[in-house]
Amino acid sequence: METLPTRVNCFSFPEIYRPKSFHPVKVKLLLYKQSTEPRARTICACGEFSLESLKKKKKYYENSPQNVDLPTVHPKSKKKPYVVPMKKMVAEAREARALAEKGIDKPLEPPKNGILVPELIPVAHTVLENWKVLIKGLSQLLTVVSVYGCSKCSQIHIGPTGHEIQDCTGSGSNRRNSFHKWVKGSVNDVLVPIESYHQFDPFGRRVKHETRFAYDRIPAVVELCIQAGVDLPEYPSRRRTEPIRMRGKKVVYNGGYVEEPKPRRAEDCTSLLYELDTYGAHLAQNVPSSPADMRKLAESTLKAYMTVRSGVQELMKRYSVKACGYCSEVHVGPWGHNVKWCGAFKHQWRDGKHGWQDARVDEVLPLNYVWHMRDPYGTPIKAALKRYYGKALAVVELCVQAGAQIPDVYRPLMRLDIIIPDSEEARLVA
């Protein structure tokens, strides 16, 4: 056997024994010294220490993190960042302006030209059906799992009793020492409702402030599915056969304006609203009677939520959804509405108008985080140990407490591998 001694200033490696037929893998290590600049050296490595193994380990830890923190909360005093970079939007506007000056129409592809995308119609139907399953499942699980919401702030808690962490920022929190004032929660606390105006023709007349009461407000997910190809008699939508033409920002041809059908009476839409809207979800029936049924219901509800989220993300890649850069208002369509009710940062400068920009999935389906309880009926959450607890989405936490398996995507956020110490041991933990 031939020996290959390797010795450096900063580290000392043992001698590596290898056969003559072994071809070493060269790995560059960055060695640091106090008095010199970093420099690269080449050492020999055996088969267990190679670039391929390092890349695999790095890729594994990047794709499967052990613990992650909550995403940073965007300050309300600043506008949300754009989804599309500003340079790209300026370049596209410059190209459209150059074509308009030459009298050339702007090239539009479905669905930007008003024509449906055939391959996305089944996706829209799948999203709408799972949306119904999600609302019905949550309403039934609320009869078994307790949900509490603070009446002074937007925080909720899922468990037998509300937690005692002093982090309430609502009105009168100073008098209550930042303790929450818990009340019984509903589906709207778990699944935050985001509504949008329903338009018969999204490429027609815009919703004005004076005509805002002439349009129905329905969940944004439902409106997105309707514009993607789902036909609901209660909420009709115009289906174009000829594409619209635009020259710059001006619509040259849109097929003419069509008179919108008269809205149906509320009594005719009651049954559909109970299935599509979270406000009618309190009329739940067929409550699970056994633990096996409850576990099955929790699994189906969690699967429906993940299907809805992935389907909405796929639809939003092609269909336009606008969100206000200052508040939580969302509009499904190529342009935002002109209703003046934005009360966010510096709304006086905009006369109450919204600052429309491309929306994200998290704005259509907001991420509502709650504290994760490993044992709902065990030791309650303590304020002194809150840095050891994980968090989870409210829908996921509700389904997990009802018996569903934790998806691998949400495990790092729950911090399941961290051992929660006792109150006396917390000060000894580094």
XYZ file of C-alpha atoms in Angstrom:
430
model
C 0.000 0.000 0.000
C 1.198 3.476 -0.833
C 0.826 6.260 1.651
C -0.026 9.797 0.810
C 0.769 12.189 3.653
C -1.229 15.376 3.673
C -0.426 18.191 6.045
C -1.536 21.798 6.113
C -1.008 24.698 8.486
C -4.561 25.068 9.747
C -5.690 21.447 9.931
C -3.919 18.103 10.272
C -5.276 15.246 8.207
C -4.307 11.628 8.892
C -2.439 9.676 6.298
C -4.660 8.304 3.570
C -3.944 4.762 2.435
C -4.916 3.946 -1.107
C -4.066 1.339 -3.731
C -1.970 2.285 -6.761
C -4.985 1.927 -9.039
C -6.994 4.487 -7.063
C -7.488 7.833 -8.784
C -7.911 10.573 -6.197
C -10.647 13.143 -6.442
C -9.348 16.653 -6.226
C -11.275 18.818 -3.819
C -10.450 22.452 -3.257
C -10.665 23.571 0.344
C -10.620 27.172 1.416
C -8.220 27.421 4.312
C -8.185 30.502 6.503
C -5.261 31.871 8.454
C -5.200 34.836 10.740
C -2.359 36.629 9.009
C -2.899 35.713 5.351
C -5.710 35.847 2.810
C -7.829 32.778 2.106
C -6.234 30.478 -0.410
C -7.254 27.268 -2.131
C -5.307 24.023 -1.906
C -5.837 20.643 -3.489
C -5.824 17.516 -1.376
C -6.573 13.914 -2.158
C -9.826 12.433 -0.996
C -11.093 8.920 -0.788
C -14.316 7.738 -2.381
C -16.466 8.726 0.600
C -15.404 12.360 0.383
C -16.157 13.584 -3.124
C -17.779 16.491 -4.852
C -20.791 14.352 -5.699
C -21.423 13.453 -2.077
C -21.048 17.068 -0.974
C -23.483 18.240 -3.654
C -26.000 15.562 -2.669
C -25.810 16.532 1.001
C -26.130 20.228 0.193
C -29.110 19.594 -2.080
C -30.768 17.400 0.583
C -30.485 20.034 3.314
C -31.673 22.774 0.956
C -34.743 20.807 -0.175
C -35.461 19.228 3.224
C -34.598 21.786 5.911
C -34.787 20.662 9.496
C -36.312 23.839 10.939
C -37.430 27.048 9.282
C -38.694 30.332 10.630
C -41.856 32.155 9.679
C -41.623 34.414 6.631
C -40.981 38.024 7.463
C -44.067 40.206 7.811
C -44.092 43.059 5.308
C -44.502 46.427 7.076
C -47.797 48.179 6.464
C -46.050 51.503 5.906
C -44.427 50.256 2.679
C -45.803 49.045 -0.608
C -45.585 45.347 -1.345
C -42.794 44.272 -3.719
C -43.714 43.642 -7.331
C -44.040 40.064 -8.548
C -42.588 41.001 -11.955
C -39.411 43.120 -11.767
C -39.846 46.781 -12.619
C -37.231 46.626 -15.378
C -39.148 43.878 -17.153
C -42.446 45.776 -16.920
C -40.819 48.921 -18.289
C -39.265 46.981 -21.170
C -42.601 45.369 -22.072
C -44.385 48.736 -21.932
C -41.714 50.267 -24.156
C -42.129 47.486 -26.729
C -45.933 47.846 -26.711
C -45.616 51.621 -27.137
C -43.246 51.165 -30.088
C -45.692 48.783 -31.778
C -48.586 51.186 -31.134
C -46.705 54.041 -32.787
C -46.332 51.862 -35.902
C -50.032 50.949 -35.852
C -49.394 47.307 -34.917
C -51.596 45.504 -32.401
C -50.074 44.161 -29.242
C -49.529 40.368 -29.486
C -51.814 38.635 -26.989
C -52.114 34.943 -26.218
C -54.977 33.160 -24.449
C -56.273 34.032 -21.905
C -54.882 37.575 -22.219
C -57.008 38.028 -25.376
C -60.239 36.885 -23.733
C -60.199 33.310 -25.080
C -60.307 30.385 -22.651
C -57.353 28.025 -22.268
C -58.770 24.504 -22.919
C -56.132 22.661 -20.874
C -56.902 24.761 -17.769
C -60.672 24.151 -17.774
C -60.321 20.765 -15.953
C -57.991 22.431 -13.442
C -60.628 25.071 -12.693
C -63.312 22.393 -12.161
C -60.978 20.451 -9.845
C -60.213 23.574 -7.797
C -63.903 24.439 -7.402
C -64.896 20.927 -6.349
C -62.084 20.750 -3.790
C -63.057 24.232 -2.572
C -66.503 22.873 -1.704
C -64.940 19.862 0.036
C -62.619 22.175 1.991
C -65.386 24.438 3.294
C -67.652 21.536 4.206
C -64.822 19.627 5.894
C -63.711 22.613 7.970
C -67.250 23.299 9.138
C -67.602 19.688 10.288
C -64.205 19.581 11.992
C -65.043 22.714 13.976
C -67.695 20.724 15.827
C -64.943 18.443 17.169
C -61.827 20.647 17.417
C -62.067 23.959 19.289
C -60.964 27.165 17.574
C -60.571 30.458 19.435
C -60.035 33.907 18.010
C -58.994 37.085 19.751
C -61.724 39.723 19.655
C -59.134 42.519 19.710
C -56.568 41.318 17.143
C -56.346 38.892 14.232
C -54.601 36.051 16.060
C -56.318 32.680 16.547
C -55.513 29.531 18.464
C -56.561 25.931 17.859
C -56.889 23.837 20.990
C -59.109 23.175 24.019
C -58.287 26.598 25.515
C -56.583 29.750 24.284
C -52.878 30.178 24.988
C -51.506 32.674 27.504
C -48.711 34.203 25.435
C -48.777 37.962 25.894
C -48.506 39.155 22.294
C -51.837 40.893 21.675
C -51.504 44.197 19.844
C -55.201 45.093 19.638
C -57.070 47.893 21.320
C -56.805 47.956 25.095
C -53.866 45.547 25.172
C -52.022 47.737 27.680
C -54.807 47.349 30.223
C -54.797 43.572 29.710
C -50.981 43.231 29.840
C -51.102 42.074 26.180
C -53.224 39.027 27.053
C -55.655 37.931 24.358
C -59.411 38.096 24.788
C -60.506 34.745 23.388
C -63.911 34.091 21.864
C -65.307 31.159 19.912
C -63.936 31.041 16.358
C -65.503 30.106 13.023
C -64.461 28.954 9.561
C -63.601 32.533 8.601
C -60.931 32.570 11.309
C -59.289 29.426 9.936
C -59.740 30.161 6.221
C -59.470 33.928 5.816
C -62.125 35.022 3.277
C -60.811 37.033 0.309
C -63.626 38.274 -1.910
C -63.674 39.787 -5.374
C -66.247 41.427 -7.626
C -67.962 39.105 -10.081
C -68.097 40.563 -13.574
C -70.037 39.161 -16.509
C -67.360 40.523 -18.870
C -63.938 41.054 -17.246
C -62.768 42.886 -20.416
C -65.813 45.164 -20.461
C -66.668 48.146 -18.321
C -64.773 48.556 -15.106
C -66.410 48.553 -11.701
C -66.742 52.199 -10.675
C -67.237 53.607 -7.236
C -70.775 54.699 -8.070
C -71.762 51.253 -9.457
C -70.059 49.093 -6.840
C -73.341 47.836 -5.340
C -74.503 46.492 -8.714
C -71.928 43.672 -8.592
C -71.843 40.623 -6.355
C -68.919 39.893 -4.059
C -67.886 36.233 -4.143
C -64.711 34.399 -3.027
C -61.744 35.209 -5.248
C -61.047 31.495 -5.772
C -64.568 30.988 -7.144
C -64.302 34.024 -9.442
C -60.968 32.749 -10.755
C -62.519 29.360 -11.547
C -65.474 31.027 -13.309
C -63.193 33.071 -15.534
C -61.092 29.957 -16.212
C -64.040 28.034 -17.662
C -66.467 26.913 -14.939
C -70.091 27.722 -15.832
C -72.400 28.517 -12.921
C -75.982 29.581 -13.714
C -76.037 31.869 -10.678
C -72.923 33.696 -11.852
C -72.874 33.791 -15.689
C -69.769 34.815 -17.574
C -69.210 35.916 -21.152
C -67.367 33.394 -23.340
C -65.668 35.036 -26.297
C -65.145 33.409 -29.693
C -63.126 36.280 -31.184
C -60.002 37.595 -29.470
C -59.770 41.175 -28.333
C -57.183 43.491 -29.852
C -55.093 46.011 -27.978
C -52.816 48.729 -29.260
C -50.575 49.802 -26.445
C -52.846 50.272 -23.412
C -55.949 50.969 -25.494
C -58.474 48.252 -26.383
C -59.102 48.513 -30.123
C -61.682 45.720 -30.424
C -63.480 43.832 -27.671
C -66.489 42.450 -29.537
C -68.756 45.227 -28.339
C -70.465 45.649 -25.007
C -73.112 43.075 -24.133
C -75.893 43.804 -21.699
C -75.304 41.928 -18.486
C -78.059 39.546 -17.389
C -80.104 40.624 -14.423
C -78.899 39.229 -11.094
C -80.946 36.400 -9.694
C -82.802 36.661 -6.436
C -81.006 35.783 -3.228
C -83.387 32.882 -2.568
C -82.283 31.179 -5.784
C -78.582 31.375 -4.877
C -78.869 30.334 -1.234
C -77.984 26.666 -1.752
C -74.956 27.520 -3.899
C -73.680 30.145 -1.464
C -73.669 27.596 1.346
C -71.305 25.447 -0.721
C -69.012 28.175 -2.073
C -68.996 30.791 0.678
C -67.515 30.364 4.146
C -70.236 32.518 5.726
C -72.798 29.729 5.292
C -70.503 26.998 6.574
C -72.024 27.001 10.059
C -74.894 24.859 8.743
C -72.761 21.721 8.807
C -74.346 18.305 8.777
C -73.107 14.719 8.989
C -70.784 15.402 11.910
C -68.222 12.561 12.303
C -69.254 10.226 15.084
C -66.208 7.946 15.447
C -62.449 8.665 15.583
C -61.946 6.745 12.327
C -64.487 8.905 10.498
C -62.969 12.050 11.943
C -59.490 10.990 10.825
C -60.758 10.233 7.336
C -62.525 13.591 7.171
C -59.372 15.396 8.312
C -57.277 13.661 5.654
C -59.715 14.547 2.872
C -59.966 18.163 4.058
C -56.195 18.595 4.178
C -55.829 17.008 0.742
C -58.515 19.354 -0.625
C -56.672 22.396 0.756
C -53.381 21.385 -0.851
C -55.169 20.675 -4.150
C -56.873 24.075 -4.079
C -53.601 25.847 -3.364
C -51.670 24.087 -6.121
C -54.556 24.553 -8.587
C -54.877 28.275 -7.849
C -51.136 28.660 -8.338
C -51.382 26.952 -11.724
C -54.330 29.110 -12.822
C -52.634 32.338 -11.742
C -49.695 31.626 -14.033
C -51.976 32.333 -17.006
C -55.004 34.266 -15.738
C -54.624 37.808 -14.440
C -55.275 38.453 -10.760
C -54.583 41.898 -9.344
C -53.916 42.799 -5.725
C -53.580 46.148 -4.008
C -50.012 46.930 -3.042
C -51.153 48.518 0.226
C -54.196 46.566 1.503
C -55.695 43.076 1.132
C -58.116 43.868 -1.728
C -57.994 41.420 -4.676
C -59.595 41.676 -8.103
C -59.732 38.846 -10.641
C -59.396 40.239 -14.137
C -57.011 42.050 -16.492
C -57.482 45.420 -14.740
C -58.368 46.406 -11.214
C -61.609 48.130 -10.301
C -62.015 51.840 -9.574
C -63.760 51.571 -6.211
C -62.282 54.066 -3.752
C -62.158 52.294 -0.437
C -58.471 51.681 0.199
C -57.743 52.835 3.741
C -54.122 51.706 3.921
C -50.904 53.695 4.056
C -51.224 57.187 2.479
C -54.602 56.476 0.923
C -55.332 60.203 1.005
C -52.707 60.738 -1.690
C -54.493 58.250 -3.947
C -58.026 59.492 -3.176
C -58.829 56.046 -1.751
C -57.904 54.244 -4.985
C -56.014 50.973 -4.853
C -52.464 50.526 -6.111
C -52.968 47.533 -8.381
C -50.193 45.091 -9.195
C -49.887 41.385 -9.987
C -51.063 39.201 -7.109
C -49.394 36.292 -5.405
C -50.990 33.036 -4.310
C -50.603 34.068 -0.665
C -52.834 37.090 -1.316
C -55.656 34.975 -2.768
C -55.212 32.252 -0.103
C -53.655 34.071 2.886
C -51.213 32.226 5.120
C -52.809 32.188 8.563
C -50.292 30.819 11.084
C -51.048 29.468 14.559
C -49.003 27.868 17.317
C -48.507 24.141 16.795
C -49.493 21.944 19.746
C -47.972 18.485 19.767
C -50.421 17.343 22.428
C -53.563 19.509 22.596
C -54.550 18.006 25.946
C -51.032 18.010 27.413
C -48.952 20.791 28.906
C -50.305 24.154 27.760
C -48.171 26.597 25.809
C -46.045 28.795 28.066
C -44.782 32.248 27.212
C -41.305 31.511 28.589
C -40.855 28.626 26.125
C -42.376 30.160 23.008
C -39.069 30.093 21.114
C -39.146 26.286 21.242
C -42.639 25.952 19.754
C -43.311 25.702 16.068
C -46.104 27.135 13.975
C -48.374 25.797 11.269
C -51.090 26.973 8.946
C -54.462 27.108 10.661
C -56.012 24.647 8.193
C -53.113 22.219 8.621
C -53.143 22.501 12.431
C -56.897 21.915 12.558
C -56.659 18.795 10.386
C -53.616 17.469 12.271
C -55.361 17.799 15.639
C -58.316 15.935 14.121
C -56.076 12.984 13.224
C -54.522 13.722 9.826
C -50.894 12.955 9.056
C -48.526 15.907 8.946
C -47.405 16.632 5.361
C -43.651 16.712 4.841
C -43.876 20.246 3.444
C -45.020 21.675 6.795
C -42.801 19.637 9.122
C -39.852 22.076 9.240
C -42.141 24.924 10.278
C -43.600 22.889 13.165
C -40.140 22.173 14.622
C -41.010 18.613 15.529
C -37.399 17.630 16.206
C -36.898 20.202 18.973
C -37.301 18.916 22.513
C -39.288 21.340 24.603
C -37.527 21.746 27.988
C -39.173 22.377 31.318
C -39.500 25.896 32.628
C -36.624 25.356 35.048
C -34.389 23.914 32.322
C -35.027 26.686 29.804
C -32.460 29.023 31.362
C -29.779 26.294 31.086
C -30.318 25.802 27.353
C -27.820 27.636 25.186
